[in-house]
XYZ file of C-alpha atoms in Angstrom:
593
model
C -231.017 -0.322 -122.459
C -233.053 -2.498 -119.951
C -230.676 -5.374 -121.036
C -228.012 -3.821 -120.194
C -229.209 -2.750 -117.264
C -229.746 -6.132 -116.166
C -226.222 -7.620 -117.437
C -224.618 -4.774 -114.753
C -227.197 -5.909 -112.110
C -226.106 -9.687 -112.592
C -222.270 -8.781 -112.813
C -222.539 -6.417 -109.514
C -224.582 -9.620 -107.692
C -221.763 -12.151 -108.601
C -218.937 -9.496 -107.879
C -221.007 -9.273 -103.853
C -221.224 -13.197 -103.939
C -217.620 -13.988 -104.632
C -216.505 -11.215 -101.960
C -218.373 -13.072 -99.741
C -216.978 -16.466 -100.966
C -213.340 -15.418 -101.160
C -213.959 -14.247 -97.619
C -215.290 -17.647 -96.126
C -212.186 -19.404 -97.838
C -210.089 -17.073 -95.816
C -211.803 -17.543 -92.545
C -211.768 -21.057 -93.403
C -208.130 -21.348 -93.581
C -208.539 -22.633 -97.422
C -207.130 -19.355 -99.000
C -204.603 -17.026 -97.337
C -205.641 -13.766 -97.405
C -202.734 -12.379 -99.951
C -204.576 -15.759 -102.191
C -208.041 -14.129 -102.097
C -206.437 -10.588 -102.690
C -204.651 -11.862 -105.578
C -207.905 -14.059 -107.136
C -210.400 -11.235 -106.687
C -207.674 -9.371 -108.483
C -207.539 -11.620 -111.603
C -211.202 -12.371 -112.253
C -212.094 -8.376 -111.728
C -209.433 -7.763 -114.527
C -210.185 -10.603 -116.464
C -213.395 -11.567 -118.992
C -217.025 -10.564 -117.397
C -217.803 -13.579 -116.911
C -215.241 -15.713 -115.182
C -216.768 -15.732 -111.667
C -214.186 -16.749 -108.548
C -215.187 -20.662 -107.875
C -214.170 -20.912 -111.645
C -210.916 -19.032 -111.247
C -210.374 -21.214 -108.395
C -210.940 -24.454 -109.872
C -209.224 -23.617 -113.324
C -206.135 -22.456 -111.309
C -206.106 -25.171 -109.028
C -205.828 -23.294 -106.076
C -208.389 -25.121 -104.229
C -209.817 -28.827 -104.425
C -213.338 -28.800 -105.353
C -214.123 -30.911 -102.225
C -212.412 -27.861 -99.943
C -214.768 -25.201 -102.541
C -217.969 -27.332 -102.113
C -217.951 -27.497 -98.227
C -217.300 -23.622 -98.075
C -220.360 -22.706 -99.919
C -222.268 -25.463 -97.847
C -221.299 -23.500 -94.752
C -221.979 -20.274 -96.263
C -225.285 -21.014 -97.718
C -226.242 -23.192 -94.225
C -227.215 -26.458 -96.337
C -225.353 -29.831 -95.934
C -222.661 -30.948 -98.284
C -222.906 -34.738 -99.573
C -220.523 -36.689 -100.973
C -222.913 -38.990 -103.569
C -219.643 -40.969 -104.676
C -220.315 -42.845 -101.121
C -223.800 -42.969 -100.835
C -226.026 -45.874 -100.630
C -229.468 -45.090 -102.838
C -232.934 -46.353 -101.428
C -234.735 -47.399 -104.381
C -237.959 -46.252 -102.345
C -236.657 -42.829 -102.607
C -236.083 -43.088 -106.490
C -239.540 -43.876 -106.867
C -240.438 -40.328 -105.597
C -239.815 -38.034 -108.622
C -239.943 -39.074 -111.991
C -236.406 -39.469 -113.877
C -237.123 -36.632 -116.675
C -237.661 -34.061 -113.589
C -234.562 -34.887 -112.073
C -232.881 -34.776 -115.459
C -233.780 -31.293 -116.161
C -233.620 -30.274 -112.926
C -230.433 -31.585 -111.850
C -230.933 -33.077 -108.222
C -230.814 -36.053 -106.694
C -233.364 -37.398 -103.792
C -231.478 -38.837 -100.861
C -233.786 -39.505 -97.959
C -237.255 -38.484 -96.409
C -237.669 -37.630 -92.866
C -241.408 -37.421 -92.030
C -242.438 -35.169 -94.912
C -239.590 -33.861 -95.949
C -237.607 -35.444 -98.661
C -233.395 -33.843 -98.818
C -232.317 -33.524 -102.126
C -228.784 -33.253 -103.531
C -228.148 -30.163 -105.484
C -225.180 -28.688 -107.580
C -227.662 -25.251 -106.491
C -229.472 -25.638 -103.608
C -231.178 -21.762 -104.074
C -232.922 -22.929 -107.506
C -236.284 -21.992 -106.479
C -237.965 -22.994 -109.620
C -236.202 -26.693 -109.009
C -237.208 -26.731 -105.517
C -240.874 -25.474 -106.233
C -240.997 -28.637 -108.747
C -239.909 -31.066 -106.660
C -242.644 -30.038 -104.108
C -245.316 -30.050 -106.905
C -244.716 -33.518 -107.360
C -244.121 -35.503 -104.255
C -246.152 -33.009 -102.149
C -243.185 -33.076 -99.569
C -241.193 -30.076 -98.138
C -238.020 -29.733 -100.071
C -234.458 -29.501 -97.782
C -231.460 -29.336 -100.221
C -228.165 -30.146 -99.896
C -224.986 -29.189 -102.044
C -223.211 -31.668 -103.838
C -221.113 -31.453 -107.268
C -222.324 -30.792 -110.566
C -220.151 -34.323 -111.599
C -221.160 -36.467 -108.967
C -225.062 -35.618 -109.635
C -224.615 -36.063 -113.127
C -223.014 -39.660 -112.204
C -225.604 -40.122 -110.135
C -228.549 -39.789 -112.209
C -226.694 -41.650 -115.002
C -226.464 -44.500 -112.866
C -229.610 -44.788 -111.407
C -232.223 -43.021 -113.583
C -230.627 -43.759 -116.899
C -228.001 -41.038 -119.124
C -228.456 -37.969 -117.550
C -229.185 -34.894 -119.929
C -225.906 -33.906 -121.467
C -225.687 -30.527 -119.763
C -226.553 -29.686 -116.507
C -228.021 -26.476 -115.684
C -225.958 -23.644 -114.497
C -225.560 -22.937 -111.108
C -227.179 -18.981 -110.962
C -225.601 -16.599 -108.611
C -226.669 -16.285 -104.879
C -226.693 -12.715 -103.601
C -225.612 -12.760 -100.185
C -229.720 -11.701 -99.403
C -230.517 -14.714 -100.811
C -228.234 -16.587 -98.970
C -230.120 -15.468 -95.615
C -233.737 -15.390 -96.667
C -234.207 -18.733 -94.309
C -233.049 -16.754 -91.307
C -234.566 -13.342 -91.850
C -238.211 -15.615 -92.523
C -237.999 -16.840 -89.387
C -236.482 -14.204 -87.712
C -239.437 -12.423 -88.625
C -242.092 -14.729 -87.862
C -240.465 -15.371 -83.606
C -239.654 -11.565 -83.673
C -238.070 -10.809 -79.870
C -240.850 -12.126 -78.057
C -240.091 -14.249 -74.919
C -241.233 -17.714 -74.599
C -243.145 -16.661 -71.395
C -245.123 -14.228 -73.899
C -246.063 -17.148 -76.787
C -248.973 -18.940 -77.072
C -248.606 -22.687 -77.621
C -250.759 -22.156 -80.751
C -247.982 -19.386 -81.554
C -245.271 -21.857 -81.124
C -247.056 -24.738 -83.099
C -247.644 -22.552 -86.223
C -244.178 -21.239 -85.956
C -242.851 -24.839 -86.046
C -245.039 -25.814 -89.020
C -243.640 -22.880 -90.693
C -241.764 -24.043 -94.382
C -238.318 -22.075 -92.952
C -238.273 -23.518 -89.555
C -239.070 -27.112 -90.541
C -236.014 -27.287 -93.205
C -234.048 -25.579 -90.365
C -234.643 -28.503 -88.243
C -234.538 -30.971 -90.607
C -231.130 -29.543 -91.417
C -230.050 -30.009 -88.016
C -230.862 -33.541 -88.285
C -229.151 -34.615 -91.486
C -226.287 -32.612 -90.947
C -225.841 -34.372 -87.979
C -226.523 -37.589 -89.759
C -224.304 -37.280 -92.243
C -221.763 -36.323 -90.022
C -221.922 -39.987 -88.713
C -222.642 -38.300 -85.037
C -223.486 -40.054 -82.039
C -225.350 -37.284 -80.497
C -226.693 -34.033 -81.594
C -226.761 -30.942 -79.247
C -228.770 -27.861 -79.538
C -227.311 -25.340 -76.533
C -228.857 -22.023 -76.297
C -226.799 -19.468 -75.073
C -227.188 -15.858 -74.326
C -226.965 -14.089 -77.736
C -227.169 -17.556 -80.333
C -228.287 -21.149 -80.163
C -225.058 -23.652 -80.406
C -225.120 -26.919 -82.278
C -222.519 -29.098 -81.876
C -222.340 -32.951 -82.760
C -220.507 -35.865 -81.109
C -218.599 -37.818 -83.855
C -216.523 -40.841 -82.931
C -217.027 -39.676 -79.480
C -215.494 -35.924 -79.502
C -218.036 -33.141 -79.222
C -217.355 -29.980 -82.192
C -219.017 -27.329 -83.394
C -221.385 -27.973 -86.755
C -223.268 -24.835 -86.422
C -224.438 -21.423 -85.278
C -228.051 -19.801 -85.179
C -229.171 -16.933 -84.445
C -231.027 -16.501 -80.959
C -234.159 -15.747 -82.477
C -234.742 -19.372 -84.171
C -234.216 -20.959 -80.532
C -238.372 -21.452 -79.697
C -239.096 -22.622 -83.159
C -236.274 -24.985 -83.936
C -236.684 -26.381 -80.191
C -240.487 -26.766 -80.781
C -240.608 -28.096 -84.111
C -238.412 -30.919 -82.649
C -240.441 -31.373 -79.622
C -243.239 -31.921 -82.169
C -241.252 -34.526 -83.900
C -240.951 -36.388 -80.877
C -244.151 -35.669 -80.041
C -243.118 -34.339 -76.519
C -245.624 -31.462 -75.079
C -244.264 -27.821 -76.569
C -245.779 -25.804 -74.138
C -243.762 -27.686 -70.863
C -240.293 -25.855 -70.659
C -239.709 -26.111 -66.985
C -239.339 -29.830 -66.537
C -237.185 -32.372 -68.501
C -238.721 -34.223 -71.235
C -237.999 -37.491 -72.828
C -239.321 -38.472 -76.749
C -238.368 -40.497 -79.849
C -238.204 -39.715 -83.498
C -237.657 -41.683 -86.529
C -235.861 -41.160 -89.699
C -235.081 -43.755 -93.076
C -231.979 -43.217 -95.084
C -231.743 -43.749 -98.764
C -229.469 -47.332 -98.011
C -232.779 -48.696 -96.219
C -231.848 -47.891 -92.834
C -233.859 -46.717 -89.894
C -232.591 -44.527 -87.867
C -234.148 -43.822 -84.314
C -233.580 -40.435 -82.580
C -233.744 -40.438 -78.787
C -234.764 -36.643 -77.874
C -233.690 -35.628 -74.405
C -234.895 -31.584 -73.121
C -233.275 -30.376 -70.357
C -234.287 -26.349 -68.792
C -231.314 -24.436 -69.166
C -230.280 -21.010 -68.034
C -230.754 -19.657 -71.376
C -233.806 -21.810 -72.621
C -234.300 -25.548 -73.508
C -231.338 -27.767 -74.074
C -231.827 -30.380 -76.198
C -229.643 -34.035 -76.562
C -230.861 -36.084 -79.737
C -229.370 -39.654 -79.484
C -228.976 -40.475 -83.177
C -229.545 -44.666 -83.057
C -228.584 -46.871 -85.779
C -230.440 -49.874 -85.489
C -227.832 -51.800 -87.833
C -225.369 -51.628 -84.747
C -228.220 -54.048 -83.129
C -226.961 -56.578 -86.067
C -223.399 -56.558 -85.078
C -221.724 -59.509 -84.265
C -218.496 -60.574 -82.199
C -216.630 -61.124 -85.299
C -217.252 -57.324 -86.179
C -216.153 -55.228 -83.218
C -212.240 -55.618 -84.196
C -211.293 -57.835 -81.564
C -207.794 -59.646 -81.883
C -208.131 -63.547 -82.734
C -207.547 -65.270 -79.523
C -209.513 -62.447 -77.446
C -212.562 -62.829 -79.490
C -211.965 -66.681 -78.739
C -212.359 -65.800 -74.990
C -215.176 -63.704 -75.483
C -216.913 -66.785 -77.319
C -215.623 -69.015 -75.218
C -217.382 -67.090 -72.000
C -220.151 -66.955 -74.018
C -220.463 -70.466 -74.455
C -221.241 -71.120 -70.698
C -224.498 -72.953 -69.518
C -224.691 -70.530 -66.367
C -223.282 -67.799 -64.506
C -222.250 -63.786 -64.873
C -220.622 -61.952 -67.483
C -219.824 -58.282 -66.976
C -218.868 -55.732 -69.257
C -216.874 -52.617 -67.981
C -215.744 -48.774 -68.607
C -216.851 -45.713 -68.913
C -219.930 -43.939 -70.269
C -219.400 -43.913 -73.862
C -216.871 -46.912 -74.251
C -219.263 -49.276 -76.335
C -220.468 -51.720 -73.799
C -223.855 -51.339 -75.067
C -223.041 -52.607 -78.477
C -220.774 -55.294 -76.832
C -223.650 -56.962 -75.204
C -225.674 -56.275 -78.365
C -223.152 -58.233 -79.874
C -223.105 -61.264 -77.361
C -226.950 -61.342 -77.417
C -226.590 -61.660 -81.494
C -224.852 -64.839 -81.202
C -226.699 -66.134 -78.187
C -230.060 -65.747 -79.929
C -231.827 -68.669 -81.159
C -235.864 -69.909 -80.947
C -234.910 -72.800 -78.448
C -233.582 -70.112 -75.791
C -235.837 -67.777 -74.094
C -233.820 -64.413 -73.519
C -235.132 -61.498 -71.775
C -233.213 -58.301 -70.914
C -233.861 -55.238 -68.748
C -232.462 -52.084 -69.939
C -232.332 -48.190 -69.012
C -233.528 -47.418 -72.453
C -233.874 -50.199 -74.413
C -231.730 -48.776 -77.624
C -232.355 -51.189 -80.049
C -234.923 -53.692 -80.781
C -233.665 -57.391 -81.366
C -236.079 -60.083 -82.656
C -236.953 -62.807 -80.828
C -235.909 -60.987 -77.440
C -238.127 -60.311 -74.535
C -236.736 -56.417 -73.956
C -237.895 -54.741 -70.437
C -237.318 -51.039 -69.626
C -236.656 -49.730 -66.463
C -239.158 -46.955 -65.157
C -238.329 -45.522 -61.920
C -241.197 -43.130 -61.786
C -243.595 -46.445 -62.068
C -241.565 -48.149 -59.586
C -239.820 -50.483 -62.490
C -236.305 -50.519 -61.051
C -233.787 -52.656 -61.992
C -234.329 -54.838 -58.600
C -237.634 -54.842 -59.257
C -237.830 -55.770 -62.510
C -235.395 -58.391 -62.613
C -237.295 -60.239 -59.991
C -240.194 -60.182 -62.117
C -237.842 -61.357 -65.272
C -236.634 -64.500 -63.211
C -240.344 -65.343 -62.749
C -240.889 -65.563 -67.039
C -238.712 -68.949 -67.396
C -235.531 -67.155 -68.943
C -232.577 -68.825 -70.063
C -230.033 -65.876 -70.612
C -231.056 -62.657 -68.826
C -228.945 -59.429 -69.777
C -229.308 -56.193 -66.879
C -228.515 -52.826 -68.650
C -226.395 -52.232 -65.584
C -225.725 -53.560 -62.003
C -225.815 -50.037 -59.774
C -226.592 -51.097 -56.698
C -226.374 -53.821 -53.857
C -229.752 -55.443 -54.332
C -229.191 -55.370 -57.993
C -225.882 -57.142 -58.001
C -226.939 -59.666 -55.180
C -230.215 -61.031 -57.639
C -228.197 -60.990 -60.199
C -225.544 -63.364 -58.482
C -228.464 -65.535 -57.693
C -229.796 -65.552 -60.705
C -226.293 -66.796 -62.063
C -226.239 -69.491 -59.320
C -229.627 -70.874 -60.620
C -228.925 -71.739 -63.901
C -229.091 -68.540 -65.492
C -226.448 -67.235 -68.232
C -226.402 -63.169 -66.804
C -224.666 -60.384 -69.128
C -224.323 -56.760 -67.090
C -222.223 -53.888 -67.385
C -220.021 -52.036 -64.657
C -218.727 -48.799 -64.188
C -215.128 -49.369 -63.426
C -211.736 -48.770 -64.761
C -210.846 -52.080 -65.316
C -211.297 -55.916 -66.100
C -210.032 -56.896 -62.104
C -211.901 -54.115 -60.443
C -215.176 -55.487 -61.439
C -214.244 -58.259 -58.945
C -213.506 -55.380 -56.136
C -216.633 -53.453 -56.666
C -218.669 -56.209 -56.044
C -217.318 -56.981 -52.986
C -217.861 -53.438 -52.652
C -221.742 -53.975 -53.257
C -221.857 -56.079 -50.052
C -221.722 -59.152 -52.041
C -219.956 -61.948 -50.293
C -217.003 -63.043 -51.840
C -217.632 -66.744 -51.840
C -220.901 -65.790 -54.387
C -218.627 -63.862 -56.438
C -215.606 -66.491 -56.505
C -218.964 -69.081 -57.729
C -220.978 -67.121 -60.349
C -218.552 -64.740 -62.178
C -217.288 -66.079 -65.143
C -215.471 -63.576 -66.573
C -214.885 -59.442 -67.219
C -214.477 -58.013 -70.325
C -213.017 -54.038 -69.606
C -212.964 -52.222 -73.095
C -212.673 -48.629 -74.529
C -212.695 -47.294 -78.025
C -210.361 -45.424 -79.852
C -210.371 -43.475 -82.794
C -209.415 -44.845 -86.134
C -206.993 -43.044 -88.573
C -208.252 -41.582 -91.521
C -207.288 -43.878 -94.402
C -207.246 -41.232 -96.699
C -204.994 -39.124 -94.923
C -202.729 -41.721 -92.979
C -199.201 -41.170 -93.426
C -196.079 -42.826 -91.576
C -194.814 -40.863 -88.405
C -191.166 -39.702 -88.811
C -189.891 -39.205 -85.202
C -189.268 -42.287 -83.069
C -191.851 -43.871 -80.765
C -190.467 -45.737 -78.003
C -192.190 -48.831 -77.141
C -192.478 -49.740 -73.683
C -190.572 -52.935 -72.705
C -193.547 -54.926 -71.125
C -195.634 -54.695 -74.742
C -192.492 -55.793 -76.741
C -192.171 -58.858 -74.032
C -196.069 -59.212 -75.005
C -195.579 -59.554 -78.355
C -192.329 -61.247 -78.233
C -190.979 -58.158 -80.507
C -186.878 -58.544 -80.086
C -186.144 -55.952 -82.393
C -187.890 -52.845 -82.901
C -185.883 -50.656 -85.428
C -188.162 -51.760 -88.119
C -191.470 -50.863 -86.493
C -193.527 -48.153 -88.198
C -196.604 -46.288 -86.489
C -198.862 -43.829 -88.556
C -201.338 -40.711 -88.059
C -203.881 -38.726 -90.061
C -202.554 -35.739 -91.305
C -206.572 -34.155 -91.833
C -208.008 -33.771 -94.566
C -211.502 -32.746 -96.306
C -212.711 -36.856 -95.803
C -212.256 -36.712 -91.626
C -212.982 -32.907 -90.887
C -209.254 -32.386 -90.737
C -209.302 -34.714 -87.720
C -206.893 -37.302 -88.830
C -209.950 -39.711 -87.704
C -212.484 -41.745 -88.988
C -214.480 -44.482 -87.214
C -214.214 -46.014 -83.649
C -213.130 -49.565 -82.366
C -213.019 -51.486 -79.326
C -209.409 -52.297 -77.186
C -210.184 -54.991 -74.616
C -208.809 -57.243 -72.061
C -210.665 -60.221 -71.392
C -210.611 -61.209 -67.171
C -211.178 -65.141 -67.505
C -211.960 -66.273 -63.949
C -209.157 -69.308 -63.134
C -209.057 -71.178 -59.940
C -206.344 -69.537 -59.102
C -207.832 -66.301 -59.493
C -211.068 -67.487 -57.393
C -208.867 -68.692 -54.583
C -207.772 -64.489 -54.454
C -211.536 -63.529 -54.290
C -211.920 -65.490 -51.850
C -209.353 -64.001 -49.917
C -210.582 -60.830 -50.499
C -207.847 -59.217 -52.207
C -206.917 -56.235 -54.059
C -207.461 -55.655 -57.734
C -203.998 -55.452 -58.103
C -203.284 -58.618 -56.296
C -205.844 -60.117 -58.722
C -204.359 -58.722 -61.779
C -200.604 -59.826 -60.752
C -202.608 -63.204 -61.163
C -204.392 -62.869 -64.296
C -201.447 -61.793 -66.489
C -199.384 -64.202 -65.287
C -202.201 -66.866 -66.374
C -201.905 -64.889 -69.662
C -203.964 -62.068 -69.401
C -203.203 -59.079 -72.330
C -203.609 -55.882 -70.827
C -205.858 -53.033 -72.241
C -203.015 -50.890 -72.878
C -201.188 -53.619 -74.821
C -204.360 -54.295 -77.326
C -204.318 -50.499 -77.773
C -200.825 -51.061 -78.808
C -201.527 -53.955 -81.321
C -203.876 -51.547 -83.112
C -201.171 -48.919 -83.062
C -198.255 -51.502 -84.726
C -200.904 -52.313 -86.724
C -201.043 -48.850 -88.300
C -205.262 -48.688 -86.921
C -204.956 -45.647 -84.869
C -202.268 -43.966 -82.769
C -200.391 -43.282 -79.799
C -202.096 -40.410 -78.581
C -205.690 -41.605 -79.133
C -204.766 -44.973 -77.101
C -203.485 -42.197 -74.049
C -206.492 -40.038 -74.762
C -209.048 -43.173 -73.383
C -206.078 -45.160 -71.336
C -203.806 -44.451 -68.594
C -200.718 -45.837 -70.405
């Protein structure tokens, strides 16, 4: 009797959980509605126990990969894709191979002390409690298929067990525990009303710090740039910046906003109780392929509580070189070929978010040697280089960027690089500096390659200093790249415009083909994967210094440089287009074709 009891108990539980799963699918846009009808139909007329993600699978309605990142959303976990992960033997070394054989789960990375695991069921308790028995670390799991773990482990911990355990049934109570824990523990009290004691135990708190942690990885994995947390008036939004577009990754209740906010104030080790100025911290997290990733953490007092910016830094872009960042041939020959000068300026132009940073990253790479002393001056320093003297600004302390590269030019340097030149006094020491023997890198805020030239003129610089010390201005943005999974050709005609045909010395362009990402499960339905840089590469000729000195336009300047050969930014961006990189409306989205 009690057994069968129990078999009605565990057949009701997995008819709630695939209700709940057929409607995610639907909201998801994987199943149609009539689909999930039909499905729920089947499997509640079929055997006991065929439960829907079978049905699914067996019928090959859905991919897996579409399944697997359904349930990630519902059950609020991350979902990996092992068959492209890079494995940190460090991380191996945590749990022994027979507990990850009978448990099933694979150890990906550790962020202070908590280690995320890979999981075919991320809500095995008993698995979970294991895990934390052993390497004394809080457990965060993430979803991942029953296949790829069992690959996984065979690879790297030997032939894994010849069944893996069964994935048990998640009640959708289950599924929420996480939330109602620490729903309970903030309650509805205001911020105002909480001790800081309140707030620190909160944030130490098992639910809140895999909350947070699963903030951070998700975001990781995501490949984002930037990770937002935005309260709002009735939830807490947080939305990630991949390959330079801002989009939704998740949605909390309002309740978790003090603990999650706090816990990663602690992490950064910024003050917990201060929510009415801005704050500025670090934190630090190692990935199972051996790299460190450093977290910039940026608070800001909002209308509706604490918003908080984490800039997610990977310090392998500090080892990229010229010969990396996708340049054409003979541009990257100019670049090196600027590069290559003694003495004098080099600026590097565009917008906020147009990968100047990691173009002078780049230059500084190759420039770096023991016989050369280089120091630079940055507004943060984002990336530590060996070898290299690196100076922050600090306004508060009176370290400006005047300031402080005065004091650089009195430490013997050979090649000096300024974050940015923002002002007159800035721009007119850096000149100087140029004129003095100096090799100067800087970046500008201008549309551009020839209105670098215009805006210094603009700084009250003469133009006779100008004319002398700038070498050259390279004015880049980057694009999105197409999916290569996804790319297919586009049918309907593009028209080319005459003057990049003339560029390329294309005659006849019936037989051109340009391409797009359709979407899919690899780019987030995006059609795009990855950034790269389009350029155009100002070389300063005598001719061109003869127009500076006359004080004219950018446009007069520009007539100049393409006659002396000058590819436009707009006609790189089409070279990656013919090229079948990324496309036509990406190339519009960052240029003013």
């Amino acid at each position: 009797m009690h057994e069968a009891i129990s078999t009605t108990v565990r057949q009701t539980r997995e008819r709630d959980y695939d209700r709940m799963l057929a409607k995610a699918l639907v909201e998801r846009e994987v199943l149609s509605l009539q689909q999930a009808k039909a499905a729920l139909g089947e499997i509640r007329n079929g055997s006991p126990d065929t439960t829907l993600e079978k049905y699914l699978l067996e019928s090959k309605i859905v991919r897996e990969d579409e399944l697997l990142e359904t349930k990630a959303a519902l059950w609020h976990v991350p979902f990996i894709d092992l068959s492209n992960y890079e494995i940190d033997p460090e991380v191996l070394e945590l749990v022994p191979a027979s507990l990850v054989k009978k448990f099933q789960f694979f150890p990906l990375f550790r962020i202070d002390n908590t280690l995320l695991v890979a999981m075919a069921d991320p809500k095995d308790v008993k698995a979970i409690d294991k895990i934390t028995q052993q390497t004394q670390l809080e457990v965060s799991p993430a979803l991942s298929s029953k296949t790829a773990l069992k690959e996984a482990i065979a690879k790297h911990y030997g032939q894994a067990a010849e069944a893996p355990i069964e994935m048990s049934q998640v009640t959708n109570e289950e599924i929420q525990d996480i939330l109602e824990v620490i729903e309970a523990e903030s309650s509805s009290e205001d911020v105002e009303q909480q001790s800081t004691a309140d707030l620190e135990r909160l944030a130490e708190e098992a639910p809140v710090v895999k909350m947070a942690n699963m903030v951070l990885t998700q975001g990781i994995l995501e490949g984002a740039s930037d990770i937002h947390i935005n309260p709002e008036e009735k939830m807490v939004r947080v939305r990630t910046r991949v390959d330079g577009v801002l989009r939704d990754s998740l949605k909390l209740p309002k309740n978790l906003q003090e603990a999650l906010i706090s816990r990663i104030k602690i992490l950064s080790n910024l003050d917990i109780a201060e929510h009415r100025i801005p704050q500025d911290g670090q934190l630090q997290v190692k990935l199972s392929d051996g790299r460190r990733i450093e977290i910039r953490v940026s608070t800001l007092p909002s209308a509706f509580g604490e918003n908080v910016v984490m800039r997610v830094l990977d310090k392998s872009a500090a080892l990229l070189q010229i010969e990396n960042l996708g340049f054409e041939d003979d541009v990257r020959q100019d670049v090196i070929d600027l590069l290559s000068a003694a003495y004098g300026i080099i600026l590097v132009t565009g917008p906020t978010g147009s990968g100047k940073t990691t173009s002078l990253y780049a230059a500084l790479n190759r420039l770096n040697s023991v016989e050369k002393n280089i120091i630079t001056l940055e507004d943060p320093i984002e990336y530590r280089l060996e070898l290299i003297r690196q100076s922050q600004v600090n306004v508060k302390a009176g370290m400006t960027f005047a300031k402080g590269l005065r004091a650089i030019l009195r430490q013997d340097p050979d090649i000096v690089m300024v974050g940015e030149i923002r002002d007159s006094e800035t721009g007119n020491i850096a000149i100087q500096a140029a004129l003095t023997g100096h090799l100067v890198l800087s970046t500008l805020h201008t549309n551009d390659a020839c209105g670098a030239v215009t805006r210094l003129a603009e700084m009250d610089i003469e133009p006779f200093l100008i004319s002398s010390a700038v070498l050259g201005v390279m004015a880049q943005r980057l694009v999105r790249k197409i999916c290569p999974e996804c790319k297919e050709e586009v049918k309907e005609k593009t028209m080319i415009p005459k003057i990049v045909l003339d560029s390329l010395g294309i005659e006849d362009s019936s037989q051109i083909r340009v391409y797009k990402g359709r979407g899919c499960s690899k780019c987030r339905e995006t059609g795009y994967k990855g950034r790269m840089s389009i350029i155009e590469v100002l070389k300063i000729t005598d001719a061109i210094r003869e127009k500076i000195l006359e004080s004219a336009s950018s446009d007069a300047i520009n007539k100049i440089a393409l006659a002396g050969g000058m590819r436009p930014m707009m006609v790189d961006g089409w070279i990656k287009i013919l090229k079948g990189i990324t496309t036509l409306e990406e190339v519009m989205r960052v240029v003013n074709l």
